[in-house]
């Protein structure tokens, strides 16, 4: 059975835990357990049964004979005790104080901890005081919400103002002070953040901002692929790091060709990764820069495609050609051709000097085409009636959308083809989540690789400690200082063996660094 994911949210009274925890659970589609409400419920039962709050034995006996159930009602969760909805009754101030006293009894804590564990049926957000430290020390993620006493008292005062529980600010502040004192100074399971908890001070944050912060952190963490823990330094990667379908296909075609042909060439590098291209070269596949220098042999069309002129020359020279162009690029080539034939002026969002874009530009008839890097460059297009726009397959969606909105202002007809390939989008989304979840991001891939550069830019915008490296030797110790979580991602043209080499070096360096931390 799949292990349930537990998110622990701890913190003092009035830190906004309940509102935030329920909102986060709702957004994630998780179950929700409020452990505080269980302490309150037991206190309520003790009071109703006329049992003294210090009488641990009798309270334990009663607690063990009580049925607790958390039910999803409407948009929230409701605690039922012996089949009765007690959500309102446990909010009374005397119950809050009594529950704080009850929570100092170790026997009661054991009963509640067992109860909570038994209630876990799938992924759950659990809130309380000791969830990350005692109840679920191996929770997937732990948060500790804090706020100053003044801020928490102010929030509680506002919240209760219109209800029958409304009390003067000074009294509420004193109650919070008292409970803080008891919760933090008790011997068992005192209120302290777990060592690995993310501490969120909510003093100057809106509720909405806190919810989004927690939600994004959880999403980012859950999308990570854990690789190893080297003396406390954790290494993670993204599920999609490395070769995409088109690159893998090109490499497979090239390797197959080695077995069948003698002199094999590629026009420019087959893919944008110098180390992999060198490996292919060692197998006998030589990159040439200019088709004019070729007189014979087999020419593999690289994954980015070739221009129509180059294709024509290869035909005239009777070269044997093997097409390893990525099928997604082939689709874009066809689009440029058919759109320009139908009278559209085509805008390609991409880098005019990149081989893929050079190839696409060559497929346009009548010069009805231009490449723009970003929205600032569209002024070069002028007035056009029928416009079509598509993107280099490795473009970032954000840049593509920016160009589209800039174009829309000035045109009568605009046709959009989203030619950004899914592999690019997935890698970019995962890299962004990785950058949010770790301390240092290592992006592995060719410095000449457009998609790797984009990944590095996306990560850097989120996490300043992002380093684009091409080879393991580029990793320097100073990049990893103080990192507890290191994330590795790689471009679509980065071979798996290179990612492995990077990992081996990172593990070695982490071992060394972790020793210096002790
Ligand atoms: O979160 P709350 O105010 O509903 O909690 C009621 C009391 O229960 C609070 O004073 C501290 C205690 N508590 C605890 O000791 N451990 C928990 N995991 C949750 C609550």
Short mmCIF file of C-alpha atoms and ligand atoms in Angstrom, two decimals:
data_model
loop_
_atom_site.label_atom_id
_atom_site.label_comp_id
_atom_site.label_asym_id
_atom_site.label_seq_id
_atom_site.Cartn_x
_atom_site.Cartn_y
_atom_site.Cartn_z
CA UNK A 1 0.00 0.00 0.00
CA UNK A 2 1.26 3.48 -0.84
CA UNK A 3 2.50 5.38 2.22
CA UNK A 4 0.35 8.37 3.12
CA UNK A 5 1.98 11.78 2.82
CA UNK A 6 1.85 13.68 6.11
CA UNK A 7 2.22 17.44 6.27
CA UNK A 8 2.78 18.65 9.85
CA UNK A 9 1.76 22.19 10.75
CA UNK A 10 2.66 23.21 14.30
CA UNK A 11 2.64 26.50 16.11
CA UNK A 12 1.30 28.41 19.11
CA UNK A 13 -2.31 29.45 19.71
CA UNK A 14 -3.55 32.14 17.42
CA UNK A 15 -0.82 31.71 14.81
CA UNK A 16 -3.54 31.08 12.23
CA UNK A 17 -2.81 27.35 12.10
CA UNK A 18 -6.37 26.10 11.71
CA UNK A 19 -7.48 28.48 8.97
CA UNK A 20 -4.25 27.97 7.09
CA UNK A 21 -4.07 24.20 7.58
CA UNK A 22 -7.65 23.65 6.39
CA UNK A 23 -7.11 25.88 3.35
CA UNK A 24 -3.88 24.07 2.45
CA UNK A 25 -5.52 20.65 2.93
CA UNK A 26 -8.42 21.71 0.70
CA UNK A 27 -6.09 22.98 -2.04
CA UNK A 28 -4.02 19.81 -1.94
CA UNK A 29 -7.06 17.51 -1.77
CA UNK A 30 -5.68 16.07 1.51
CA UNK A 31 -7.52 14.96 4.65
CA UNK A 32 -7.19 17.13 7.73
CA UNK A 33 -6.74 16.43 11.44
CA UNK A 34 -6.70 19.13 14.09
CA UNK A 35 -5.00 17.49 17.07
CA UNK A 36 -5.80 20.46 19.31
CA UNK A 37 -9.49 19.75 18.84
CA UNK A 38 -8.92 16.24 20.26
CA UNK A 39 -7.32 17.70 23.43
CA UNK A 40 -10.23 20.09 23.64
CA UNK A 41 -12.74 17.25 23.13
CA UNK A 42 -11.24 15.21 25.95
CA UNK A 43 -11.24 18.26 28.22
CA UNK A 44 -14.90 18.82 27.35
CA UNK A 45 -15.77 15.24 28.16
CA UNK A 46 -13.88 15.43 31.47
CA UNK A 47 -15.72 18.60 32.46
CA UNK A 48 -19.09 17.18 31.39
CA UNK A 49 -18.36 14.00 33.35
CA UNK A 50 -17.33 16.02 36.42
CA UNK A 51 -13.81 14.57 36.37
CA UNK A 52 -11.06 16.74 37.84
CA UNK A 53 -8.66 17.98 35.13
CA UNK A 54 -5.68 16.59 37.06
CA UNK A 55 -7.23 13.09 37.37
CA UNK A 56 -5.20 11.47 34.60
CA UNK A 57 -6.41 7.94 35.30
CA UNK A 58 -10.13 8.74 35.07
CA UNK A 59 -9.68 11.00 32.04
CA UNK A 60 -7.66 8.31 30.26
CA UNK A 61 -10.37 5.73 30.98
CA UNK A 62 -13.07 8.03 29.66
CA UNK A 63 -10.98 8.95 26.59
CA UNK A 64 -10.48 5.28 25.72
CA UNK A 65 -14.25 4.74 25.87
CA UNK A 66 -15.02 7.63 23.55
CA UNK A 67 -15.65 7.48 19.81
CA UNK A 68 -13.94 10.26 17.84
CA UNK A 69 -14.61 10.84 14.19
CA UNK A 70 -13.58 13.60 11.79
CA UNK A 71 -16.13 14.04 9.02
CA UNK A 72 -15.91 16.14 5.88
CA UNK A 73 -18.86 18.54 6.08
CA UNK A 74 -19.31 21.05 3.25
CA UNK A 75 -16.10 22.92 2.78
CA UNK A 76 -14.51 21.87 6.06
CA UNK A 77 -13.97 19.13 8.62
CA UNK A 78 -16.04 18.58 11.75
CA UNK A 79 -15.11 16.64 14.90
CA UNK A 80 -17.78 14.29 16.22
CA UNK A 81 -17.54 12.85 19.74
CA UNK A 82 -19.80 9.89 20.45
CA UNK A 83 -21.67 10.77 17.25
CA UNK A 84 -22.26 14.40 18.32
CA UNK A 85 -20.94 17.46 16.50
CA UNK A 86 -18.86 19.20 19.18
CA UNK A 87 -17.15 21.79 16.97
CA UNK A 88 -18.85 24.72 18.69
CA UNK A 89 -18.68 23.41 22.26
CA UNK A 90 -14.88 22.98 22.16
CA UNK A 91 -14.35 26.62 21.20
CA UNK A 92 -15.39 27.91 24.64
CA UNK A 93 -12.57 29.73 26.50
CA UNK A 94 -12.84 27.47 29.55
CA UNK A 95 -12.34 24.45 27.28
CA UNK A 96 -9.27 26.10 25.74
CA UNK A 97 -7.72 26.51 29.19
CA UNK A 98 -8.74 23.03 30.33
CA UNK A 99 -7.36 21.44 27.15
CA UNK A 100 -4.05 23.14 27.75
CA UNK A 101 -3.96 21.53 31.22
CA UNK A 102 -5.09 18.13 29.88
CA UNK A 103 -2.32 18.28 27.30
CA UNK A 104 0.32 18.20 30.04
CA UNK A 105 -0.74 14.66 31.04
CA UNK A 106 1.52 12.10 29.39
CA UNK A 107 -1.09 9.30 29.42
CA UNK A 108 -3.54 11.50 27.54
CA UNK A 109 -0.87 12.50 25.01
CA UNK A 110 -0.18 8.80 24.30
CA UNK A 111 -3.88 8.11 23.77
CA UNK A 112 -4.29 11.08 21.41
CA UNK A 113 -1.12 10.25 19.46
CA UNK A 114 -2.41 6.70 18.85
CA UNK A 115 -5.80 8.08 17.94
CA UNK A 116 -4.29 10.44 15.35
CA UNK A 117 -2.18 7.68 13.79
CA UNK A 118 -5.27 5.46 13.54
CA UNK A 119 -7.16 8.26 11.80
CA UNK A 120 -4.66 8.52 8.92
CA UNK A 121 -6.41 7.24 5.81
CA UNK A 122 -4.47 8.73 2.89
CA UNK A 123 -2.53 11.98 2.53
CA UNK A 124 -3.22 14.24 5.49
CA UNK A 125 -2.43 17.69 6.87
CA UNK A 126 -2.11 17.35 10.66
CA UNK A 127 -1.91 20.45 12.82
CA UNK A 128 -0.94 20.85 16.45
CA UNK A 129 2.03 21.56 18.68
CA UNK A 130 4.16 18.42 18.51
CA UNK A 131 3.16 16.87 15.20
CA UNK A 132 6.56 17.38 13.55
CA UNK A 133 8.58 16.65 16.69
CA UNK A 134 6.74 13.70 18.29
CA UNK A 135 3.73 12.35 16.41
CA UNK A 136 5.12 12.28 12.86
CA UNK A 137 8.86 12.95 13.06
CA UNK A 138 9.20 11.61 9.50
CA UNK A 139 6.45 13.80 8.00
CA UNK A 140 7.12 14.73 4.37
CA UNK A 141 7.14 18.40 5.30
CA UNK A 142 6.95 20.28 8.58
CA UNK A 143 5.89 23.87 9.07
CA UNK A 144 6.03 25.92 12.23
CA UNK A 145 3.81 29.00 12.11
CA UNK A 146 4.66 31.82 14.45
CA UNK A 147 3.49 35.35 15.12
CA UNK A 148 4.13 37.80 17.95
CA UNK A 149 1.86 37.54 21.03
CA UNK A 150 0.42 40.99 20.22
CA UNK A 151 -0.44 39.98 16.66
CA UNK A 152 -2.01 36.69 17.74
CA UNK A 153 -4.05 38.38 20.47
CA UNK A 154 -5.19 41.02 17.98
CA UNK A 155 -6.32 38.33 15.52
CA UNK A 156 -8.17 36.36 18.21
CA UNK A 157 -9.81 39.57 19.50
CA UNK A 158 -11.05 40.44 15.98
CA UNK A 159 -12.24 36.91 15.36
CA UNK A 160 -14.28 36.76 18.58
CA UNK A 161 -15.53 40.35 18.48
CA UNK A 162 -18.87 39.58 16.89
CA UNK A 163 -19.46 36.28 18.68
CA UNK A 164 -20.75 35.60 22.17
CA UNK A 165 -17.16 34.64 23.11
CA UNK A 166 -15.91 38.21 22.54
CA UNK A 167 -13.67 39.46 25.38
CA UNK A 168 -11.45 42.49 26.02
CA UNK A 169 -8.11 42.47 24.21
CA UNK A 170 -6.07 42.47 27.45
CA UNK A 171 -7.81 39.33 28.70
CA UNK A 172 -7.28 37.53 25.41
CA UNK A 173 -3.63 38.51 25.42
CA UNK A 174 -3.20 37.19 28.95
CA UNK A 175 -4.89 33.90 27.98
CA UNK A 176 -2.52 33.47 25.04
CA UNK A 177 0.47 34.31 27.25
CA UNK A 178 -0.62 31.71 29.82
CA UNK A 179 -1.16 29.01 27.22
CA UNK A 180 2.15 29.78 25.50
CA UNK A 181 3.91 29.46 28.83
CA UNK A 182 2.27 26.11 29.61
CA UNK A 183 2.66 24.72 26.07
CA UNK A 184 6.35 25.63 25.78
CA UNK A 185 7.50 24.84 29.32
CA UNK A 186 5.90 21.43 29.86
CA UNK A 187 8.29 18.49 30.08
CA UNK A 188 6.63 16.25 27.52
CA UNK A 189 6.27 17.29 23.90
CA UNK A 190 6.77 21.00 24.54
CA UNK A 191 5.88 23.45 21.79
CA UNK A 192 9.12 23.81 19.85
CA UNK A 193 9.82 23.73 16.12
CA UNK A 194 11.21 20.47 14.74
CA UNK A 195 14.82 20.84 13.64
CA UNK A 196 13.81 20.39 10.03
CA UNK A 197 10.64 22.52 10.19
CA UNK A 198 10.16 25.50 7.92
CA UNK A 199 9.48 28.41 10.23
CA UNK A 200 6.97 30.89 8.85
CA UNK A 201 6.52 34.14 10.73
CA UNK A 202 3.07 35.35 9.75
CA UNK A 203 3.26 38.78 11.47
CA UNK A 204 3.35 40.73 8.24
CA UNK A 205 1.70 38.23 5.94
CA UNK A 206 -1.90 37.98 4.84
CA UNK A 207 -3.64 34.64 5.40
CA UNK A 208 -3.79 34.17 1.64
CA UNK A 209 -0.01 34.67 1.27
CA UNK A 210 0.73 32.12 4.00
CA UNK A 211 -1.59 29.55 2.39
CA UNK A 212 0.03 30.02 -1.04
CA UNK A 213 3.52 29.82 0.46
CA UNK A 214 2.77 26.53 2.21
CA UNK A 215 0.86 25.08 -0.74
CA UNK A 216 3.65 25.82 -3.21
CA UNK A 217 6.28 24.44 -0.89
CA UNK A 218 4.30 21.20 -0.52
CA UNK A 219 3.71 20.88 -4.26
CA UNK A 220 7.38 21.51 -4.94
CA UNK A 221 8.52 19.00 -2.34
CA UNK A 222 6.13 16.29 -3.51
CA UNK A 223 7.27 16.61 -7.10
CA UNK A 224 10.89 15.95 -6.15
CA UNK A 225 12.61 12.66 -6.74
CA UNK A 226 14.74 11.82 -3.73
CA UNK A 227 18.11 10.34 -4.64
CA UNK A 228 20.22 10.13 -1.53
CA UNK A 229 20.96 11.51 1.90
CA UNK A 230 24.67 12.04 2.39
CA UNK A 231 25.29 12.69 6.09
CA UNK A 232 22.27 14.98 6.27
CA UNK A 233 22.69 16.63 2.86
CA UNK A 234 19.79 15.54 0.69
CA UNK A 235 20.08 15.17 -3.07
CA UNK A 236 17.03 15.48 -5.29
CA UNK A 237 16.29 15.45 -8.98
CA UNK A 238 13.29 16.02 -11.23
CA UNK A 239 11.45 13.14 -12.86
CA UNK A 240 12.02 14.42 -16.41
CA UNK A 241 15.70 15.50 -16.20
CA UNK A 242 17.68 14.54 -19.28
CA UNK A 243 16.99 13.34 -22.82
CA UNK A 244 13.68 14.17 -24.39
CA UNK A 245 12.03 11.96 -26.99
CA UNK A 246 13.47 13.86 -29.98
CA UNK A 247 17.06 13.83 -28.71
CA UNK A 248 16.92 10.18 -27.69
CA UNK A 249 15.56 9.32 -31.12
CA UNK A 250 18.38 11.25 -32.85
CA UNK A 251 21.03 9.46 -30.78
CA UNK A 252 19.44 6.06 -31.47
CA UNK A 253 19.37 6.81 -35.21
CA UNK A 254 23.04 7.90 -35.13
CA UNK A 255 24.19 4.83 -33.19
CA UNK A 256 22.27 2.57 -35.58
CA UNK A 257 23.86 4.34 -38.55
CA UNK A 258 27.36 3.60 -37.19
CA UNK A 259 26.63 -0.09 -37.63
CA UNK A 260 25.48 0.33 -41.24
CA UNK A 261 27.58 3.10 -42.83
CA UNK A 262 31.26 3.98 -43.06
CA UNK A 263 31.81 7.74 -43.23
CA UNK A 264 29.21 9.48 -41.17
CA UNK A 265 28.82 13.21 -40.69
CA UNK A 266 26.39 15.58 -39.03
CA UNK A 267 25.88 19.15 -40.09
CA UNK A 268 26.81 20.93 -36.89
CA UNK A 269 26.53 18.95 -33.64
CA UNK A 270 23.78 16.26 -33.68
CA UNK A 271 22.51 17.62 -30.35
CA UNK A 272 23.60 20.53 -28.18
CA UNK A 273 25.73 18.65 -25.72
CA UNK A 274 29.51 18.75 -26.32
CA UNK A 275 30.25 15.71 -24.12
CA UNK A 276 27.70 13.47 -25.88
CA UNK A 277 28.80 14.77 -29.28
CA UNK A 278 32.39 13.85 -28.35
CA UNK A 279 31.22 10.32 -27.41
CA UNK A 280 29.56 10.02 -30.83
CA UNK A 281 32.68 11.38 -32.50
CA UNK A 282 34.71 8.65 -30.82
CA UNK A 283 32.28 6.18 -32.44
CA UNK A 284 32.99 7.73 -35.85
CA UNK A 285 30.27 10.38 -36.26
CA UNK A 286 31.96 13.62 -37.25
CA UNK A 287 30.30 17.02 -37.11
CA UNK A 288 31.09 19.30 -40.09
CA UNK A 289 30.29 22.99 -40.12
CA UNK A 290 29.76 23.51 -43.83
CA UNK A 291 28.00 21.20 -46.25
CA UNK A 292 30.10 22.67 -49.11
CA UNK A 293 33.17 20.89 -47.75
CA UNK A 294 31.48 17.49 -48.11
CA UNK A 295 32.00 15.39 -51.22
CA UNK A 296 30.82 11.95 -50.12
CA UNK A 297 29.62 9.90 -47.14
CA UNK A 298 26.45 9.76 -45.09
CA UNK A 299 24.98 12.93 -43.64
CA UNK A 300 22.73 12.74 -40.59
CA UNK A 301 20.34 15.66 -40.28
CA UNK A 302 20.60 16.79 -36.69
CA UNK A 303 17.74 16.93 -34.18
CA UNK A 304 17.24 20.69 -34.77
CA UNK A 305 16.74 20.11 -38.51
CA UNK A 306 18.59 21.54 -41.52
CA UNK A 307 17.69 24.38 -43.87
CA UNK A 308 15.97 23.71 -47.20
CA UNK A 309 19.12 25.01 -48.94
CA UNK A 310 21.29 22.48 -47.14
CA UNK A 311 18.84 19.74 -48.02
CA UNK A 312 19.01 20.82 -51.68
CA UNK A 313 22.83 20.82 -51.71
CA UNK A 314 22.94 17.35 -50.12
CA UNK A 315 20.65 16.13 -52.93
CA UNK A 316 22.78 17.76 -55.64
CA UNK A 317 25.90 16.17 -54.18
CA UNK A 318 24.14 12.79 -54.06
CA UNK A 319 25.02 12.41 -50.39
CA UNK A 320 23.25 9.66 -48.52
CA UNK A 321 21.05 11.46 -45.98
CA UNK A 322 19.48 10.17 -42.81
CA UNK A 323 16.90 12.38 -41.15
CA UNK A 324 17.19 12.59 -37.35
CA UNK A 325 15.23 15.85 -37.14
CA UNK A 326 12.98 15.89 -34.06
CA UNK A 327 9.41 15.10 -35.22
CA UNK A 328 8.18 18.21 -33.39
CA UNK A 329 10.58 20.37 -35.43
CA UNK A 330 9.41 18.61 -38.60
CA UNK A 331 5.84 19.56 -37.69
CA UNK A 332 6.89 23.21 -37.29
CA UNK A 333 8.75 23.11 -40.64
CA UNK A 334 5.53 21.90 -42.33
CA UNK A 335 3.51 24.57 -40.56
CA UNK A 336 5.78 27.40 -41.74
CA UNK A 337 5.58 26.08 -45.28
CA UNK A 338 1.81 25.66 -45.42
CA UNK A 339 1.05 28.92 -43.58
CA UNK A 340 3.24 31.05 -45.83
CA UNK A 341 1.78 29.27 -48.86
CA UNK A 342 -1.68 30.27 -47.61
CA UNK A 343 -0.71 33.94 -47.41
CA UNK A 344 0.14 34.23 -43.72
CA UNK A 345 3.07 36.21 -42.48
CA UNK A 346 4.71 33.90 -39.92
CA UNK A 347 6.33 35.07 -36.71
CA UNK A 348 8.61 32.53 -35.03
CA UNK A 349 9.29 33.25 -31.37
CA UNK A 350 12.87 32.17 -30.94
CA UNK A 351 16.49 32.89 -31.61
CA UNK A 352 17.21 33.56 -35.32
CA UNK A 353 20.73 32.21 -34.89
CA UNK A 354 19.63 28.90 -33.43
CA UNK A 355 19.76 26.00 -35.93
CA UNK A 356 16.12 25.06 -35.33
CA UNK A 357 14.92 28.59 -36.11
CA UNK A 358 17.29 28.87 -39.09
CA UNK A 359 15.73 25.69 -40.44
CA UNK A 360 12.17 26.95 -39.84
CA UNK A 361 12.90 30.31 -41.49
CA UNK A 362 14.09 28.50 -44.60
CA UNK A 363 10.73 26.74 -45.01
CA UNK A 364 8.83 30.00 -45.59
CA UNK A 365 7.84 30.90 -49.12
CA UNK A 366 8.17 34.47 -50.39
CA UNK A 367 10.18 35.77 -47.40
CA UNK A 368 6.93 35.96 -45.42
CA UNK A 369 8.60 35.19 -42.13
CA UNK A 370 10.57 36.67 -39.26
CA UNK A 371 11.98 35.47 -35.95
CA UNK A 372 11.60 37.54 -32.79
CA UNK A 373 13.28 36.83 -29.48
CA UNK A 374 10.72 38.61 -27.35
CA UNK A 375 7.84 41.11 -27.33
CA UNK A 376 10.24 44.07 -27.67
CA UNK A 377 11.26 42.92 -31.13
CA UNK A 378 7.82 42.82 -32.74
CA UNK A 379 8.08 46.43 -33.90
CA UNK A 380 10.18 45.11 -36.80
CA UNK A 381 7.13 43.36 -38.28
CA UNK A 382 5.07 46.37 -39.35
CA UNK A 383 1.41 46.25 -40.40
CA UNK A 384 0.26 42.79 -41.47
CA UNK A 385 -3.26 41.56 -42.14
CA UNK A 386 -2.90 37.82 -41.70
CA UNK A 387 -0.43 36.81 -39.09
CA UNK A 388 0.50 33.40 -37.73
CA UNK A 389 2.72 32.85 -34.73
CA UNK A 390 4.55 29.79 -33.54
CA UNK A 391 7.49 29.11 -31.25
CA UNK A 392 10.87 27.47 -31.22
CA UNK A 393 10.11 24.14 -29.51
CA UNK A 394 12.21 25.09 -26.46
CA UNK A 395 10.70 28.53 -25.80
CA UNK A 396 9.38 29.41 -22.38
CA UNK A 397 5.61 29.63 -22.35
CA UNK A 398 5.76 33.00 -20.62
CA UNK A 399 7.81 34.57 -23.39
CA UNK A 400 5.57 33.05 -26.07
CA UNK A 401 2.46 34.45 -24.35
CA UNK A 402 4.09 37.89 -24.02
CA UNK A 403 4.78 38.02 -27.75
CA UNK A 404 1.23 36.90 -28.54
CA UNK A 405 -0.31 39.63 -26.39
CA UNK A 406 1.96 42.23 -27.96
CA UNK A 407 0.99 41.06 -31.47
CA UNK A 408 -2.73 41.01 -30.81
CA UNK A 409 -2.92 44.82 -30.60
CA UNK A 410 -1.97 45.47 -34.20
CA UNK A 411 -3.38 42.72 -36.30
CA UNK A 412 -6.65 41.80 -38.00
CA UNK A 413 -6.19 38.04 -38.04
CA UNK A 414 -3.86 36.16 -35.74
CA UNK A 415 -3.43 32.41 -35.84
CA UNK A 416 -1.54 30.82 -32.96
CA UNK A 417 0.22 27.46 -33.06
CA UNK A 418 1.59 26.37 -29.74
CA UNK A 419 4.65 24.49 -30.96
CA UNK A 420 6.44 24.50 -27.61
CA UNK A 421 6.99 20.83 -27.04
CA UNK A 422 5.53 19.16 -23.99
CA UNK A 423 8.93 17.85 -22.91
CA UNK A 424 10.14 21.45 -22.65
CA UNK A 425 7.11 22.59 -20.69
CA UNK A 426 7.28 19.64 -18.28
CA UNK A 427 11.02 20.16 -17.70
CA UNK A 428 10.48 23.85 -17.06
CA UNK A 429 7.57 23.28 -14.64
CA UNK A 430 9.49 20.62 -12.73
CA UNK A 431 12.66 22.72 -12.62
CA UNK A 432 10.69 25.64 -11.17
CA UNK A 433 9.27 23.40 -8.43
CA UNK A 434 12.74 22.01 -7.72
CA UNK A 435 14.14 25.53 -7.40
CA UNK A 436 11.45 26.34 -4.81
CA UNK A 437 12.12 23.23 -2.75
CA UNK A 438 15.92 23.08 -2.47
CA UNK A 439 18.76 25.31 -1.29
CA UNK A 440 20.99 24.93 -4.35
CA UNK A 441 20.06 24.00 -7.92
CA UNK A 442 22.54 22.42 -10.33
CA UNK A 443 21.36 22.58 -13.95
CA UNK A 444 23.34 20.16 -16.10
CA UNK A 445 23.62 20.68 -19.85
CA UNK A 446 25.47 22.19 -22.77
CA UNK A 447 26.25 25.90 -22.53
CA UNK A 448 25.10 25.97 -26.18
CA UNK A 449 21.81 24.25 -25.34
CA UNK A 450 18.87 26.61 -25.64
CA UNK A 451 16.53 24.54 -23.45
CA UNK A 452 19.17 24.10 -20.73
CA UNK A 453 19.84 27.84 -20.65
CA UNK A 454 16.11 28.45 -20.28
CA UNK A 455 15.90 25.95 -17.41
CA UNK A 456 18.78 27.71 -15.69
CA UNK A 457 17.10 31.12 -16.14
CA UNK A 458 13.79 29.83 -14.78
CA UNK A 459 15.51 28.32 -11.72
CA UNK A 460 17.66 31.40 -11.14
CA UNK A 461 14.60 33.65 -11.10
CA UNK A 462 13.28 31.54 -8.20
CA UNK A 463 16.48 30.48 -6.46
CA UNK A 464 19.58 32.68 -6.74
CA UNK A 465 21.79 29.73 -5.88
CA UNK A 466 21.32 28.17 -9.31
CA UNK A 467 24.39 27.01 -11.24
CA UNK A 468 24.43 25.94 -14.88
CA UNK A 469 27.22 23.42 -15.40
CA UNK A 470 28.23 21.37 -18.39
CA UNK A 471 30.48 18.88 -16.67
CA UNK A 472 31.04 17.59 -13.09
CA UNK A 473 34.34 19.48 -12.87
CA UNK A 474 32.38 22.72 -13.01
CA UNK A 475 30.90 22.09 -9.55
CA UNK A 476 32.86 24.04 -6.95
CA UNK A 477 32.66 23.61 -3.20
CA UNK A 478 31.65 27.23 -2.64
CA UNK A 479 28.46 26.60 -4.65
CA UNK A 480 27.30 24.11 -2.01
CA UNK A 481 28.17 25.91 1.21
CA UNK A 482 25.37 25.56 3.81
CA UNK A 483 23.15 23.60 1.41
CA UNK A 484 21.00 20.99 3.14
CA UNK A 485 19.03 20.16 0.02
CA UNK A 486 20.66 20.07 -3.40
CA UNK A 487 18.54 19.70 -6.54
CA UNK A 488 19.81 18.46 -9.88
CA UNK A 489 18.00 18.99 -13.13
CA UNK A 490 19.17 18.66 -16.72
CA UNK A 491 18.30 19.86 -20.19
CA UNK A 492 16.64 17.70 -22.83
CA UNK A 493 19.99 17.09 -24.54
CA UNK A 494 21.91 16.01 -21.44
CA UNK A 495 22.82 12.30 -21.44
CA UNK A 496 22.08 10.16 -18.40
CA UNK A 497 25.75 9.17 -17.98
CA UNK A 498 26.67 12.83 -17.50
CA UNK A 499 23.89 13.31 -14.92
CA UNK A 500 25.23 10.23 -13.11
CA UNK A 501 28.78 11.64 -13.11
CA UNK A 502 27.45 14.89 -11.66
CA UNK A 503 25.67 12.94 -8.94
CA UNK A 504 28.79 10.97 -8.07
CA UNK A 505 30.76 14.20 -7.68
CA UNK A 506 27.99 15.84 -5.67
CA UNK A 507 27.85 12.85 -3.31
CA UNK A 508 31.62 13.00 -2.84
CA UNK A 509 31.56 16.73 -2.18
CA UNK A 510 28.55 16.44 0.17
CA UNK A 511 30.38 13.78 2.17
CA UNK A 512 33.34 16.12 2.53
CA UNK A 513 31.24 19.20 3.28
CA UNK A 514 29.01 17.42 5.83
CA UNK A 515 32.15 16.44 7.77
CA UNK A 516 33.28 20.04 7.92
CA UNK A 517 29.84 21.06 9.29
CA UNK A 518 30.06 18.66 12.27
O1 LIG B 1 -4.68 24.27 18.93
P1 LIG B 1 -5.65 24.36 20.11
O2 LIG B 1 -5.64 25.70 20.73
O3 LIG B 1 -7.00 23.90 19.68
O4 LIG B 1 -5.09 23.30 21.18
C1 LIG B 1 -5.68 23.14 22.43
C2 LIG B 1 -4.62 22.79 23.46
O5 LIG B 1 -4.09 21.50 23.19
C3 LIG B 1 -3.43 23.75 23.47
O6 LIG B 1 -3.37 24.47 24.66
C4 LIG B 1 -2.23 22.89 23.37
C5 LIG B 1 -2.70 21.49 23.30
N1 LIG B 1 -2.15 20.74 22.15
C6 LIG B 1 -1.01 20.00 22.38
O7 LIG B 1 -0.47 20.01 23.48
N2 LIG B 1 -0.51 19.24 21.38
C7 LIG B 1 -1.07 19.22 20.18
N3 LIG B 1 -0.55 18.46 19.21
C8 LIG B 1 -2.22 20.02 19.92
C9 LIG B 1 -2.73 20.77 20.95
#
